[in-house]
PDB file of C-alpha atoms in Angstrom:
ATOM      1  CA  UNK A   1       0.000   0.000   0.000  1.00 61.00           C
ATOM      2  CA  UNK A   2       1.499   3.446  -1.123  1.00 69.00           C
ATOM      3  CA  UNK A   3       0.687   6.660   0.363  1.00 72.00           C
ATOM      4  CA  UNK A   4      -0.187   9.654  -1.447  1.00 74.00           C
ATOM      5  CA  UNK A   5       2.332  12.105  -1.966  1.00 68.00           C
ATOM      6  CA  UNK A   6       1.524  15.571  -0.039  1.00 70.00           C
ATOM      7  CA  UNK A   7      -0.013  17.966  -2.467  1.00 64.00           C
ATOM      8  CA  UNK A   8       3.064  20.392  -3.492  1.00 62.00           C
ATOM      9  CA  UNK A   9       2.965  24.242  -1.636  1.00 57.00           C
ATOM     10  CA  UNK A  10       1.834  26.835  -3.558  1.00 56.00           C
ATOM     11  CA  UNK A  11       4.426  29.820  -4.298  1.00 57.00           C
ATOM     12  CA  UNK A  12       2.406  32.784  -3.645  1.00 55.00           C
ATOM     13  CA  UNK A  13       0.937  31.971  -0.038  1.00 53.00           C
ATOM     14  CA  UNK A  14      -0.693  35.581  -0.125  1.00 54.00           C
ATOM     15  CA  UNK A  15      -2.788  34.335  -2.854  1.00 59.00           C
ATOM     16  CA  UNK A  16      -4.501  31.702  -1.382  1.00 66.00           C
ATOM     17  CA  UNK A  17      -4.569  33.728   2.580  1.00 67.00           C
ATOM     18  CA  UNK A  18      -8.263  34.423   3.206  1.00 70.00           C
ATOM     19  CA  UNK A  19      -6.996  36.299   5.651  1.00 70.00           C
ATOM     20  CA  UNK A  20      -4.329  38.405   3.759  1.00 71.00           C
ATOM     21  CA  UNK A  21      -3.978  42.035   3.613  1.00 79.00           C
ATOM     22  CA  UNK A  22      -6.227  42.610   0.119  1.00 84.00           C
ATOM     23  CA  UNK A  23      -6.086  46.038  -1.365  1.00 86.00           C
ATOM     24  CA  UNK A  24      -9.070  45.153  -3.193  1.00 89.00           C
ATOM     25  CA  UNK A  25     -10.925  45.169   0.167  1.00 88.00           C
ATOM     26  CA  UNK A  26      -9.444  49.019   0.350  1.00 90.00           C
ATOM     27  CA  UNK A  27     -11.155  49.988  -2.560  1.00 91.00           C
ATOM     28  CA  UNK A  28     -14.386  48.587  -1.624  1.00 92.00           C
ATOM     29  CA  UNK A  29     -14.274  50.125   1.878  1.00 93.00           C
ATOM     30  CA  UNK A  30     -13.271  53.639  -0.027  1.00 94.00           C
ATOM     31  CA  UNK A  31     -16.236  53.417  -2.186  1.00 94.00           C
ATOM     32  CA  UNK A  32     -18.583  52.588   0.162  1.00 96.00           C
ATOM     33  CA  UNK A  33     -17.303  55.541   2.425  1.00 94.00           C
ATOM     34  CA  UNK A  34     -18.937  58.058  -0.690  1.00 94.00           C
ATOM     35  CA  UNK A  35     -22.768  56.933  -0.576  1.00 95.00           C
ATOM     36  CA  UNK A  36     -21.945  57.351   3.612  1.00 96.00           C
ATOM     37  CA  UNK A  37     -21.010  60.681   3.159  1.00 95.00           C
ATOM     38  CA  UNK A  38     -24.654  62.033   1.730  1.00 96.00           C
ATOM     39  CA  UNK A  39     -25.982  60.353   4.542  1.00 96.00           C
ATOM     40  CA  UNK A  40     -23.711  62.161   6.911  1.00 96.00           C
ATOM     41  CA  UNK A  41     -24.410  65.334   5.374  1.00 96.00           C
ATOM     42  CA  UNK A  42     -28.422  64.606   5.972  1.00 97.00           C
ATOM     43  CA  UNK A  43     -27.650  63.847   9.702  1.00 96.00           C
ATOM     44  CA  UNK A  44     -24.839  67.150   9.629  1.00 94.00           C
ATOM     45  CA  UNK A  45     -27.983  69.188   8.281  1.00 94.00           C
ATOM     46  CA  UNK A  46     -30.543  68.256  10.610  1.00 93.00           C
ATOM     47  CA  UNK A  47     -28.090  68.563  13.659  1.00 91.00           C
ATOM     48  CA  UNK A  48     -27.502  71.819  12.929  1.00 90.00           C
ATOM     49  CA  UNK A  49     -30.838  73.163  11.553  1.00 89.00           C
ATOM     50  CA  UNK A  50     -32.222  71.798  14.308  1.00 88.00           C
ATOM     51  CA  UNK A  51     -29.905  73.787  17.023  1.00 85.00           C
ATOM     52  CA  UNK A  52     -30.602  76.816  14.480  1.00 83.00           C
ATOM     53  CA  UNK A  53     -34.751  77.045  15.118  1.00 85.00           C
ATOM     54  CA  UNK A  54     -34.401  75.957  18.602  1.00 83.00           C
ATOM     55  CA  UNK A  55     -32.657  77.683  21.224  1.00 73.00           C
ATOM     56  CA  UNK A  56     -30.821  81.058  20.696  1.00 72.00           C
ATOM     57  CA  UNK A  57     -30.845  80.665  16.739  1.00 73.00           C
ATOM     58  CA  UNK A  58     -27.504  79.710  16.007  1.00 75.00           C
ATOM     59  CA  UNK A  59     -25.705  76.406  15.542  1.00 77.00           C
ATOM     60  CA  UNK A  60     -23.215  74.866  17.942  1.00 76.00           C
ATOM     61  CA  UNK A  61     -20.046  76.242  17.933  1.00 83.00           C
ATOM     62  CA  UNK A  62     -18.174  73.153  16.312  1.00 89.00           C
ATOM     63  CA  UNK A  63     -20.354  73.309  13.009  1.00 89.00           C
ATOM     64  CA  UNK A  64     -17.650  75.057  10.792  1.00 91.00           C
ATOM     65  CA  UNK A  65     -15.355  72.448  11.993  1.00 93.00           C
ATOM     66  CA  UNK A  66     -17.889  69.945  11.474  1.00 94.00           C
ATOM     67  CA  UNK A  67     -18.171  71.126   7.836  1.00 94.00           C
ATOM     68  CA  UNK A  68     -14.431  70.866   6.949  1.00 95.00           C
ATOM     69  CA  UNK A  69     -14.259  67.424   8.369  1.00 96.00           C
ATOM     70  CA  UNK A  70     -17.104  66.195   6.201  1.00 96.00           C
ATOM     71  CA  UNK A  71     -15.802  68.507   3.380  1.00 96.00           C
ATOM     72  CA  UNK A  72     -12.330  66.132   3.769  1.00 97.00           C
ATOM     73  CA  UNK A  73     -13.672  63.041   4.015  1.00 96.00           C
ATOM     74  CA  UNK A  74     -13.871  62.595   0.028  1.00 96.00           C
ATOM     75  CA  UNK A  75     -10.970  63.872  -0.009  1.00 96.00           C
ATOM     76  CA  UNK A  76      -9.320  61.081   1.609  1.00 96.00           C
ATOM     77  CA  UNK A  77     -11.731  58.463   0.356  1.00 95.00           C
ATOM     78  CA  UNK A  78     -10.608  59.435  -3.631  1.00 95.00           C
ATOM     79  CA  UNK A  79      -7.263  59.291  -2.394  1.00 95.00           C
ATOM     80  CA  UNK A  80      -7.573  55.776  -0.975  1.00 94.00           C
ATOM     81  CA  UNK A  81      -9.767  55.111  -4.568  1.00 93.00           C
ATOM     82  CA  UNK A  82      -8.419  56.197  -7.250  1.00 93.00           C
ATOM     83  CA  UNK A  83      -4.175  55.946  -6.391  1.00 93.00           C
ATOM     84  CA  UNK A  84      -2.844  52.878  -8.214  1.00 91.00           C
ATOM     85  CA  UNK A  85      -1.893  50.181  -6.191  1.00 86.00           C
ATOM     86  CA  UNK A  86       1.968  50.575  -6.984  1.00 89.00           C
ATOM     87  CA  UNK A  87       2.220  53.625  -5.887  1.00 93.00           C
ATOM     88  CA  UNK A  88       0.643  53.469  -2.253  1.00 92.00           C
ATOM     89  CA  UNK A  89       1.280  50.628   0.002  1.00 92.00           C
ATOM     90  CA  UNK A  90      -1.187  48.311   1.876  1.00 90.00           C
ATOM     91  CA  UNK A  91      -0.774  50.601   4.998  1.00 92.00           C
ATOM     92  CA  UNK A  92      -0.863  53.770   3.852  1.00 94.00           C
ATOM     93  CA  UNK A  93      -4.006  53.100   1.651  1.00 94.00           C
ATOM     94  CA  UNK A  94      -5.516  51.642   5.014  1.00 94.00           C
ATOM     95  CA  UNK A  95      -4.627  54.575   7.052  1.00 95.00           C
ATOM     96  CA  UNK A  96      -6.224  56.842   4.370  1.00 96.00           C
ATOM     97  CA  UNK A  97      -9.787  54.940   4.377  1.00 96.00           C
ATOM     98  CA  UNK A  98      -9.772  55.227   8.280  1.00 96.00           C
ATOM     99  CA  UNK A  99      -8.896  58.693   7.592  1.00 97.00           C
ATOM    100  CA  UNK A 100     -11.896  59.190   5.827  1.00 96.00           C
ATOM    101  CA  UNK A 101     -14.434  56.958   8.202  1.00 97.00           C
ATOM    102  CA  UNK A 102     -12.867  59.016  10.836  1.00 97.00           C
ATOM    103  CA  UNK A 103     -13.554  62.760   9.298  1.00 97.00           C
ATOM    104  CA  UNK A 104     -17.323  61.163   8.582  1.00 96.00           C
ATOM    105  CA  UNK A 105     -18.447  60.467  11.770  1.00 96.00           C
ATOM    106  CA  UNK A 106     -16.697  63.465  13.347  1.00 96.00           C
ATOM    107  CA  UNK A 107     -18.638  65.707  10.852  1.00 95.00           C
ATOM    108  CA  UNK A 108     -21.633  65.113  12.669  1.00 94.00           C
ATOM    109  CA  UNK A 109     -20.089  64.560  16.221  1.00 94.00           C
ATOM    110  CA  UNK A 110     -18.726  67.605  16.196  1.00 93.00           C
ATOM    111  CA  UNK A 111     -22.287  69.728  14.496  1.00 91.00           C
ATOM    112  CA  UNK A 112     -23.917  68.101  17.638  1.00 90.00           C
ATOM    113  CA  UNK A 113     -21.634  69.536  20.745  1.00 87.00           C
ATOM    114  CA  UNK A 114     -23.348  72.262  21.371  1.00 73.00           C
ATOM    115  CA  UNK A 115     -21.931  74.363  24.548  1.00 68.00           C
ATOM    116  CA  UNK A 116     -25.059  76.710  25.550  1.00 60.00           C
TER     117      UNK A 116
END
């Protein structure tokens, strides 16, 4: 009785990882960030319309803030997007698409602290 000879390795071990770094992944999570970003505008809107016609009449004090951060996040998302994959490493690319979930939800955050 023979035994069967162990399948041979494959070269490229990265390849066949489930649970390698994919920079395809990236550019999903970068595009997905966009559509998010009308939605945080919505929510950025109603935060601070809402502070507007209730209280003193003005919006918090963070909403200019607020406004650049949600202004960047595209920013950083088209970044992540649209730079080849030879150009930016793994990290870098991943560091830019937290970047950009990061100015996103601090966009609203920040249109909601309201100090008076």
């Amino acid at each position: 009785m023979s035994t069967p000879a162990p399948a041979p390795a494959p070269a490229d071990l990265s390849a066949h990882d489930p649970f390698a770094p994919s920079t395809r992944a990236l550019w999903v999570f970068a595009a997905l960030g966009l559509p998010l970003l009308a939605v945080a505008y919505v929510l950025f809107m109603i935060i601070v319309l809402g502070q507007a016609y209730t209280g003193d009449g003005a919006s918090g004090p963070l909403a200019g803030a607020a406004n650049t951060a949600l202004a960047l996040s595209p920013v950083a998302g088209l970044i992540a997007l649209c730079v080849p994959a030879a150009a930016m490493s793994h990290s870098a690319r991943r560091t830019t698409v937290w970047l950009q979930y990061g100015l996103l939800v601090a966009g609203p955050v920040l249109a909601a602290v309201d100090f008076s």
